mmCIF file of C-alpha atoms and ligand atoms in Angstrom:
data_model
loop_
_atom_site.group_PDB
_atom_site.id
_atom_site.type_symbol
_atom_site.label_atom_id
_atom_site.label_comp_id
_atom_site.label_asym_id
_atom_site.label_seq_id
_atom_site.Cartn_x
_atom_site.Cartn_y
_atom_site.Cartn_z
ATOM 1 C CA UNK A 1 -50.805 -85.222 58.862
ATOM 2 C CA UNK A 2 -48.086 -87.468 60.711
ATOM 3 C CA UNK A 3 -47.868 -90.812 58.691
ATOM 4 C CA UNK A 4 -48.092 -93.704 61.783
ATOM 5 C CA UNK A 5 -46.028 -96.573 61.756
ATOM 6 C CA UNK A 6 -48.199 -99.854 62.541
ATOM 7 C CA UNK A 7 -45.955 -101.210 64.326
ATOM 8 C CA UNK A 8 -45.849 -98.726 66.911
ATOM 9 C CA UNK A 9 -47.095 -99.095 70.369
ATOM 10 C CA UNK A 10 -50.426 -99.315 71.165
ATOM 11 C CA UNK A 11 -50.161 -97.121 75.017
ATOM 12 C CA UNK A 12 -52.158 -98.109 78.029
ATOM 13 C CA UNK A 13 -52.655 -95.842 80.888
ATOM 14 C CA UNK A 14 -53.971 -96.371 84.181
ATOM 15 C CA UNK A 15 -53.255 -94.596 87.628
ATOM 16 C CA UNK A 16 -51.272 -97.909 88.655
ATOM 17 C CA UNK A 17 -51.612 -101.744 87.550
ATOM 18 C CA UNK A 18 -55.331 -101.246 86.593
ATOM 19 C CA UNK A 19 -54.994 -101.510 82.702
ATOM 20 C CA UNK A 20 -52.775 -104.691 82.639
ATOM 21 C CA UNK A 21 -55.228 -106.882 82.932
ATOM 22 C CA UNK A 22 -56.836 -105.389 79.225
ATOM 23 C CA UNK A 23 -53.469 -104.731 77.810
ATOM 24 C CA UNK A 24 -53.542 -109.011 78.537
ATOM 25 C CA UNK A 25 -56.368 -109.233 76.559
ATOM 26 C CA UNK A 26 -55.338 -107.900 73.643
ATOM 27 C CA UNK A 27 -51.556 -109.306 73.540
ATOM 28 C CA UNK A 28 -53.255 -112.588 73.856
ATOM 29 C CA UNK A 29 -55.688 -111.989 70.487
ATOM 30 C CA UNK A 30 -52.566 -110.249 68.529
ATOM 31 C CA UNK A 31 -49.280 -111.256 69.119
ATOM 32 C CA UNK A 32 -47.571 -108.961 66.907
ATOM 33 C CA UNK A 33 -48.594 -106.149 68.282
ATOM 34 C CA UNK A 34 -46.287 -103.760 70.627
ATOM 35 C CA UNK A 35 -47.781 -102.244 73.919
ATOM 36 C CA UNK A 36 -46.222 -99.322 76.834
ATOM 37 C CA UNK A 37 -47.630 -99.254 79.499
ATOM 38 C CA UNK A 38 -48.292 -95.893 82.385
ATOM 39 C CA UNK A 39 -49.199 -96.566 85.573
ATOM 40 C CA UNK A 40 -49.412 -92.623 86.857
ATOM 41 C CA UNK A 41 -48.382 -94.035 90.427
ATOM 42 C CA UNK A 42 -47.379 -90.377 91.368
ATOM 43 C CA UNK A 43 -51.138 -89.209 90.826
ATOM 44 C CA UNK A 44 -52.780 -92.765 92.463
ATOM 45 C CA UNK A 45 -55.825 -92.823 93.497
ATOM 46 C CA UNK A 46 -57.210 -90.496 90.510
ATOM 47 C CA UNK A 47 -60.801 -91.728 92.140
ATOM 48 C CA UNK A 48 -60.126 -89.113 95.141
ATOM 49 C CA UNK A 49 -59.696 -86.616 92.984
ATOM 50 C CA UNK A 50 -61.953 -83.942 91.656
ATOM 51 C CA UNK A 51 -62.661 -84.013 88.175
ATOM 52 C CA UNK A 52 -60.578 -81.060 86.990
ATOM 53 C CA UNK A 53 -57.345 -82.349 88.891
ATOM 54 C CA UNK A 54 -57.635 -85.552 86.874
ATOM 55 C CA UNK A 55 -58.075 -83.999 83.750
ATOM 56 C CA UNK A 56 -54.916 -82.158 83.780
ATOM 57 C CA UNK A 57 -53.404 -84.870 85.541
ATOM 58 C CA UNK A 58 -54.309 -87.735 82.331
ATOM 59 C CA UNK A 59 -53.509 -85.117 79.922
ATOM 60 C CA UNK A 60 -49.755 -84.362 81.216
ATOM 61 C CA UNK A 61 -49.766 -88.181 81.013
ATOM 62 C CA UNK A 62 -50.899 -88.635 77.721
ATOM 63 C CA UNK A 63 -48.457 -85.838 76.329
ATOM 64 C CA UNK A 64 -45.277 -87.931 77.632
ATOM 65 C CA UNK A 65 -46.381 -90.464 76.535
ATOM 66 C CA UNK A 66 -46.731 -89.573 73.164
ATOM 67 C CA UNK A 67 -43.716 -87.763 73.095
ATOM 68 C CA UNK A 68 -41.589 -90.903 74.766
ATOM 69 C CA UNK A 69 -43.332 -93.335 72.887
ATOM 70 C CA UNK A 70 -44.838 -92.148 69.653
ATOM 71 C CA UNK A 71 -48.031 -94.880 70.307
ATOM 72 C CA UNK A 72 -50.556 -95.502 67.264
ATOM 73 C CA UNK A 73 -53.521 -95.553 70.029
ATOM 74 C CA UNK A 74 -54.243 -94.449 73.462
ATOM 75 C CA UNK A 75 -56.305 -97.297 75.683
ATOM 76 C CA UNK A 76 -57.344 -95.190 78.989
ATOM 77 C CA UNK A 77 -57.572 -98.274 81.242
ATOM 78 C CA UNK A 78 -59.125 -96.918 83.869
ATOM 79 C CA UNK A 79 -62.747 -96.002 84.012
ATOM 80 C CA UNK A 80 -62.321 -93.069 86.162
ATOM 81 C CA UNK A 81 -59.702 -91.252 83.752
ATOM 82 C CA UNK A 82 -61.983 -91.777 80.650
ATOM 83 C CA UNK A 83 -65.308 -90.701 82.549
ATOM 84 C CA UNK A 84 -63.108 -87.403 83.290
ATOM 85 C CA UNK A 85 -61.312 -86.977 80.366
ATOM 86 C CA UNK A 86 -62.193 -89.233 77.224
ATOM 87 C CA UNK A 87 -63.286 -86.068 75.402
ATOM 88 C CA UNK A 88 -59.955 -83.879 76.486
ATOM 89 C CA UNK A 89 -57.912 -86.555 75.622
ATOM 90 C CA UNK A 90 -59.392 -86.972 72.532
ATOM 91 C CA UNK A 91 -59.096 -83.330 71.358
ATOM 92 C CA UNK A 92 -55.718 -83.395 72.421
ATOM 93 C CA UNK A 93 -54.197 -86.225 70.370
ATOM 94 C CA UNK A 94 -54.078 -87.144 66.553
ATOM 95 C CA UNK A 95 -54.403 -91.119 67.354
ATOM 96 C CA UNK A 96 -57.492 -93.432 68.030
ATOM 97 C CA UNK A 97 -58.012 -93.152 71.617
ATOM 98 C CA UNK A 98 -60.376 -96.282 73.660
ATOM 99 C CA UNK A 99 -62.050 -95.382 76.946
ATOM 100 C CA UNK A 100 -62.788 -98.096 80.209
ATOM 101 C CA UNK A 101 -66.245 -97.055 81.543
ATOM 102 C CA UNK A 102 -68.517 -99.442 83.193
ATOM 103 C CA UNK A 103 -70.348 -102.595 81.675
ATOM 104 C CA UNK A 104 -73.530 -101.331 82.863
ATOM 105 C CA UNK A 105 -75.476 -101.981 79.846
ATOM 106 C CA UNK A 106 -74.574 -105.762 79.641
ATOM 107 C CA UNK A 107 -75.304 -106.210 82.900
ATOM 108 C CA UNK A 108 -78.759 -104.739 82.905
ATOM 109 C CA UNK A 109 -79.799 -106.625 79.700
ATOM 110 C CA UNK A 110 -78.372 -109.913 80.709
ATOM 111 C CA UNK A 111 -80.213 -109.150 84.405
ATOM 112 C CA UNK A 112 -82.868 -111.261 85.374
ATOM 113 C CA UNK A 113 -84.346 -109.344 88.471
ATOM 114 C CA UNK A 114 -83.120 -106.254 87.203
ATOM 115 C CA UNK A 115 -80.841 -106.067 90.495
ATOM 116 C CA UNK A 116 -77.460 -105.076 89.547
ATOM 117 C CA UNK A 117 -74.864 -103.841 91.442
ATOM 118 C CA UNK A 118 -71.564 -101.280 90.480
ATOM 119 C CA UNK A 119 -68.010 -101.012 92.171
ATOM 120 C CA UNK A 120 -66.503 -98.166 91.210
ATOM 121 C CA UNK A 121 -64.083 -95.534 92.665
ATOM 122 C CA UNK A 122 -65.910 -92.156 94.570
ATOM 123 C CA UNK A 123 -65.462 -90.055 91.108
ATOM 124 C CA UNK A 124 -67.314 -92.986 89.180
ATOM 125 C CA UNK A 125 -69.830 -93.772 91.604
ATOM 126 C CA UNK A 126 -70.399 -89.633 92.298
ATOM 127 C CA UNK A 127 -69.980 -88.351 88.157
ATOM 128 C CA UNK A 128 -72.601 -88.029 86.276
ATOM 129 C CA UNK A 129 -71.431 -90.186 83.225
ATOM 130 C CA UNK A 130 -72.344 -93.542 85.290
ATOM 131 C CA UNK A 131 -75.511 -91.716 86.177
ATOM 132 C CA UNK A 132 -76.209 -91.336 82.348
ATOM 133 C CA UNK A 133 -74.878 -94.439 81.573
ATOM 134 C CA UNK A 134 -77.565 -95.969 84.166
ATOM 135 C CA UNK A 135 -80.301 -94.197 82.881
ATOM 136 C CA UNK A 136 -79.596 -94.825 79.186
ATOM 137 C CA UNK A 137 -79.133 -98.408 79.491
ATOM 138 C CA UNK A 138 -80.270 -99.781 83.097
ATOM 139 C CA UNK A 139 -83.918 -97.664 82.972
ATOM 140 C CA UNK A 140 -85.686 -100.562 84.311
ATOM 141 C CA UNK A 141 -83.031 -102.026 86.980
ATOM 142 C CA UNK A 142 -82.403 -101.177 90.652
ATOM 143 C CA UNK A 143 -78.506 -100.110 90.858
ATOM 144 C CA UNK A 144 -76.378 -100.240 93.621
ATOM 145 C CA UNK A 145 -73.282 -98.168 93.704
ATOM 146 C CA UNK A 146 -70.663 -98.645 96.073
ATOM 147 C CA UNK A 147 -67.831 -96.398 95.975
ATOM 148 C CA UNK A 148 -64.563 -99.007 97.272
ATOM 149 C CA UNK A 149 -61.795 -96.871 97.619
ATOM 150 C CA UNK A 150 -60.122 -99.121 100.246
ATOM 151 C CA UNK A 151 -60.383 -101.958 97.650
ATOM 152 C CA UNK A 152 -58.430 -99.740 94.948
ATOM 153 C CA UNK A 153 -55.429 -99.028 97.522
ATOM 154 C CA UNK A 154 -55.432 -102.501 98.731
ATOM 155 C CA UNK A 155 -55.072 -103.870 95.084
ATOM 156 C CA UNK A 156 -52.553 -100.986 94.283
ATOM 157 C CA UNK A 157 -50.346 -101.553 97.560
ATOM 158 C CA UNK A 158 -50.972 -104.830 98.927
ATOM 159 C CA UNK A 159 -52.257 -107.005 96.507
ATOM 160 C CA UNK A 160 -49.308 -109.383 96.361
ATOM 161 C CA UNK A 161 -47.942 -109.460 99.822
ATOM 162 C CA UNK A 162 -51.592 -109.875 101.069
ATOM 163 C CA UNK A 163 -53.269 -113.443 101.974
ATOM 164 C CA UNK A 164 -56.653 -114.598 100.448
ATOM 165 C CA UNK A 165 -58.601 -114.063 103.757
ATOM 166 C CA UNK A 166 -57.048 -110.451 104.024
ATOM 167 C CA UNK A 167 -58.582 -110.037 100.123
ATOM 168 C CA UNK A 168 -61.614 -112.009 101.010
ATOM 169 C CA UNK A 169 -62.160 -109.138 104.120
ATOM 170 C CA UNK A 170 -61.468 -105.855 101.747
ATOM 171 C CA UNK A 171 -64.387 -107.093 99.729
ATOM 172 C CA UNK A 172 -66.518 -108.348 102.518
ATOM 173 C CA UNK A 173 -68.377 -104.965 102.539
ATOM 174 C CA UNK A 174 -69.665 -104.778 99.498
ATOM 175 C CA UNK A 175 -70.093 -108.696 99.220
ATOM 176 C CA UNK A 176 -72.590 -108.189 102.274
ATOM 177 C CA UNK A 177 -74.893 -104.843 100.597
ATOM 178 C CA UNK A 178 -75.126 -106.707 96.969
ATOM 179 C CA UNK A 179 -76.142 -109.885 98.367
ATOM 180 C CA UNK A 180 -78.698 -107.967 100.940
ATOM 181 C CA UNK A 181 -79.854 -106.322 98.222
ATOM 182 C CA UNK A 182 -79.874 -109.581 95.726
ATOM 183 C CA UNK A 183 -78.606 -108.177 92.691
ATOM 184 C CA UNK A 184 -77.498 -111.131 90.507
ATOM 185 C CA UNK A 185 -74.722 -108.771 88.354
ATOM 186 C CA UNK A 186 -71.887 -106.783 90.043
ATOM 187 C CA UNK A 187 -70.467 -104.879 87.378
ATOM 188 C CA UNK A 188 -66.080 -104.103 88.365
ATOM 189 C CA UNK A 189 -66.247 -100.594 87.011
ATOM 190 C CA UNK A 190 -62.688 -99.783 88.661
ATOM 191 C CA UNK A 191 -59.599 -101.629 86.594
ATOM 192 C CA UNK A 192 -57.850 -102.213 90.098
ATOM 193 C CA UNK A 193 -60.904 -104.802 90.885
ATOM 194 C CA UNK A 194 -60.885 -107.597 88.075
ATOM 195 C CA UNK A 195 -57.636 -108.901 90.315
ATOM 196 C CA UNK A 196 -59.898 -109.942 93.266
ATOM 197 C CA UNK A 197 -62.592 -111.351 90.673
ATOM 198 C CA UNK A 198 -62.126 -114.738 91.968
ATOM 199 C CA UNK A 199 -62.215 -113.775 95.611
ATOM 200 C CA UNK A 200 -65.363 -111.826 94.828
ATOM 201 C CA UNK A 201 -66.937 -114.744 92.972
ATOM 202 C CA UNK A 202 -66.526 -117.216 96.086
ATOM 203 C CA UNK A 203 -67.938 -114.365 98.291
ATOM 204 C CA UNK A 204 -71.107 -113.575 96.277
ATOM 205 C CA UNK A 205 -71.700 -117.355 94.980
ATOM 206 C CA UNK A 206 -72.439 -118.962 92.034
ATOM 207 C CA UNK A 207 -75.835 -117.290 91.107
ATOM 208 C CA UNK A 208 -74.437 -113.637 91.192
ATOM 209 C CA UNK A 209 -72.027 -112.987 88.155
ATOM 210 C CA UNK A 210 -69.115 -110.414 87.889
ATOM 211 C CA UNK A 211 -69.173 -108.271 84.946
ATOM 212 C CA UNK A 212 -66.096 -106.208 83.924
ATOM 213 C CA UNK A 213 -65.334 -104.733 80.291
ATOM 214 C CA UNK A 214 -62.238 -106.389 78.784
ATOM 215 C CA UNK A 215 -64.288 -108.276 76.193
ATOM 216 C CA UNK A 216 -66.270 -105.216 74.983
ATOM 217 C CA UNK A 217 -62.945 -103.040 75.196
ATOM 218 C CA UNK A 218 -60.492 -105.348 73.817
ATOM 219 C CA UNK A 219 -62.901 -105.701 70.749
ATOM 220 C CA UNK A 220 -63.582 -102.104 70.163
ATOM 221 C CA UNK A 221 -59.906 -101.762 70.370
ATOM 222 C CA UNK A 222 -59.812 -104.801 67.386
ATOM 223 C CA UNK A 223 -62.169 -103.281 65.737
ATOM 224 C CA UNK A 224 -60.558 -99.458 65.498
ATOM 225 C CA UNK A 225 -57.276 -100.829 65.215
ATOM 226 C CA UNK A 226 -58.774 -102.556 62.007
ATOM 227 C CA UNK A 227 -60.373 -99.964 60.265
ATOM 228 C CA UNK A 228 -58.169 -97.414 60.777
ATOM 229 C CA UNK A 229 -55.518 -100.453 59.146
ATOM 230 C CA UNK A 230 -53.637 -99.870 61.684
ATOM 231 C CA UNK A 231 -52.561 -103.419 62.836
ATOM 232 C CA UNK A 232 -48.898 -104.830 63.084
ATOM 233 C CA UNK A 233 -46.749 -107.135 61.847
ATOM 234 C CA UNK A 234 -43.725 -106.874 63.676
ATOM 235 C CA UNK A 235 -43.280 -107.746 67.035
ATOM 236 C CA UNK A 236 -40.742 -105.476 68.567
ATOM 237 C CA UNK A 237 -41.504 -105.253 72.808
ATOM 238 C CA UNK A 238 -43.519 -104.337 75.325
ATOM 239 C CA UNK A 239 -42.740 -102.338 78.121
ATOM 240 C CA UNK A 240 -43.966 -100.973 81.551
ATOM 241 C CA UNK A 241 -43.161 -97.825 83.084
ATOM 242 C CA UNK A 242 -44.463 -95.448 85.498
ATOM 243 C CA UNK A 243 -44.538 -92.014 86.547
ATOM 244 C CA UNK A 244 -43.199 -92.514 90.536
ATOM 245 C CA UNK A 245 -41.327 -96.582 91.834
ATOM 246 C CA UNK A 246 -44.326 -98.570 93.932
ATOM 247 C CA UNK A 247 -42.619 -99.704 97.247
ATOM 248 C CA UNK A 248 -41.159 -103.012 97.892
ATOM 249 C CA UNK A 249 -40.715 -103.160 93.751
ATOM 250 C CA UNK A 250 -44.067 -104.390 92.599
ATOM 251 C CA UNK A 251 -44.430 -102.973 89.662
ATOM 252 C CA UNK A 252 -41.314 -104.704 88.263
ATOM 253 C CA UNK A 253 -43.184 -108.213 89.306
ATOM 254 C CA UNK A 254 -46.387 -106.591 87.606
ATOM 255 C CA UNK A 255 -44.344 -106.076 84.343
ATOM 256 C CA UNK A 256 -43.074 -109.686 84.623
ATOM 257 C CA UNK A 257 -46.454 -111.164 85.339
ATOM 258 C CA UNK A 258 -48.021 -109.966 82.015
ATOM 259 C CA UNK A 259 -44.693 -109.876 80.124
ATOM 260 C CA UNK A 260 -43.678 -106.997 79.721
ATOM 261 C CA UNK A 261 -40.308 -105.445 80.055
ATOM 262 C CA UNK A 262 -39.978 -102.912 83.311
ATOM 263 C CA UNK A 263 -38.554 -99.718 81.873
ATOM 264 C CA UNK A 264 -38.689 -97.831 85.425
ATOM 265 C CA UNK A 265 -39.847 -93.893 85.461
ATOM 266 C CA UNK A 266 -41.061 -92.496 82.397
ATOM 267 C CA UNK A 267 -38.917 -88.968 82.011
ATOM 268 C CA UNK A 268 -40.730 -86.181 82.064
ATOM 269 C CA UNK A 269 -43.594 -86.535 83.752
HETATM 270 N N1 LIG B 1 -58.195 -98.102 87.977
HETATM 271 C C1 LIG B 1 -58.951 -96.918 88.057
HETATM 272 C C2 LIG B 1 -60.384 -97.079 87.512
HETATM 273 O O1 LIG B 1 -60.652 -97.954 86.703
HETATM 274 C C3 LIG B 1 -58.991 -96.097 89.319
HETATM 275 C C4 LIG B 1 -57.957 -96.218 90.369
HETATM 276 C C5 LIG B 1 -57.697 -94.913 91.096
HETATM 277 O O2 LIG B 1 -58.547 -94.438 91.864
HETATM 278 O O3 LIG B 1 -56.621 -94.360 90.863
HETATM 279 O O4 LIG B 1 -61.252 -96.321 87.850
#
């Protein structure tokens, strides 16, 4: 039994910038804690991959991670890593590990037509974990799934460089099925898409709302971190690296945009 220091880091992993936005979340609500940060950029998009690939892909991940970083808890920030691998990942560490999947069940009970609507990468949309999720908690609703892979690249390559009527026309394809199909939720069950959530909520109007999972995750992870007695006192720092550099150096205006410190290319993966 390894004794864990609390005030080691609490790791985030994504295939890119997905997760930051959650890592946010809970830095906000607990300032002493410490936080590293993946993003696998040499494995992006995990969503075109099949399920197998990205379970050996998250688990060489997680195992660098652990061994660079000696983390207290694992958040897999992306909802198609933990739909593939929560249970591997889980067998393969001593430490609390927090999965990403879907708000499906918030948005079908908060519904009023029972319309709701899912963006999600091609594993999501295809797996059968959404499918259960669906027909645990969304029995009674119509779902539409889109599967926006071109949304996850543009967020992962051109989100900053790129204007608000080139983000307004990645999303205009799904804007135009969910409103043709008047669903009143759209649930962002990709991390990459809670950074066009504005652009998304001028497409698709006031009367449709945009559902992602930070609250429900960053509470969970409050909640573990709690009874476990795991939480920090001392603040030490927080840093971002990845597995592979994103062009035009990105990810180092990433790490400065949610304060973290950009270590560059985690060794060993
Ligand atoms: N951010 C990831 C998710 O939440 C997926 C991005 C990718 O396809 O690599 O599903």
């Amino acid at each position: 039994m390894i004794l864990m220091s609390n005030s080691a880091p609490i790791a985030f992993i994504d295939s890119g910038i997905g997760g930051l936005p959650y890592l946010q979340w809970v830095k906000e609500r607990l300032p002493f804690e410490n936080f590293v940060y993946l993003a696998d950029r040499k494995n992006f998009p995990y969503g075109e991959k099949s399920s197998d690939e990205i379970v050996e892909i998250v688990l060489r991940a997680v195992k660098s991670l652990r061994a660079g970083s000696y983390p207290k808890m694992l958040v897999i920030a992306c909802n198609t890593a933990t739909v593939t691998s929560l249970d591997a990942v889980r067998a393969a560490v001593d430490f609390p590990v927090v999965g990403v999947v879907p708000a499906v069940k918030p948005a079908a009970s908060s519904s009023r037509n029972k319309r709701i609507g899912v963006m999600a990468t091609k594993r999501t949309i295809d797996g059968s974990y959404l499918q259960r999720l669906i027909e645990n908690f969304a029995p009674d609703c119509h779902v539409e799934k889109v599967a926006a892979s071109g949304v996850v690249s543009f967020v992962e390559n051109d989100f900053f460089m790129a204007s608000d009527d080139q983000k307004m026309e990645i999303v205009e394809n799904a804007v135009d099925l969910f409103s043709g199909e008047k669903v009143d939720k759209v649930v962002l069950g990709c991390t990459h898409f809670i950074y066009l959530d504005e652009i998304l909520r001028k497409r698709l109007g006031e009367a449709v709302e945009i559902i992602d999972s930070r609250d429900g995750v960053g509470r969970q992870i409050i909640h573990v971190l709690e009874k476990e007695n795991l939480l920090s006192r001392e603040k030490r720092e927080d840093i971002f690296y990845c597995s592979a550099e994103s062009p035009g150096d990105s990810y180092r205006q990433f790490a400065a945009m949610f304060g973290l410190s950009y270590g560059g290319v985690m060794e060993g993966l």
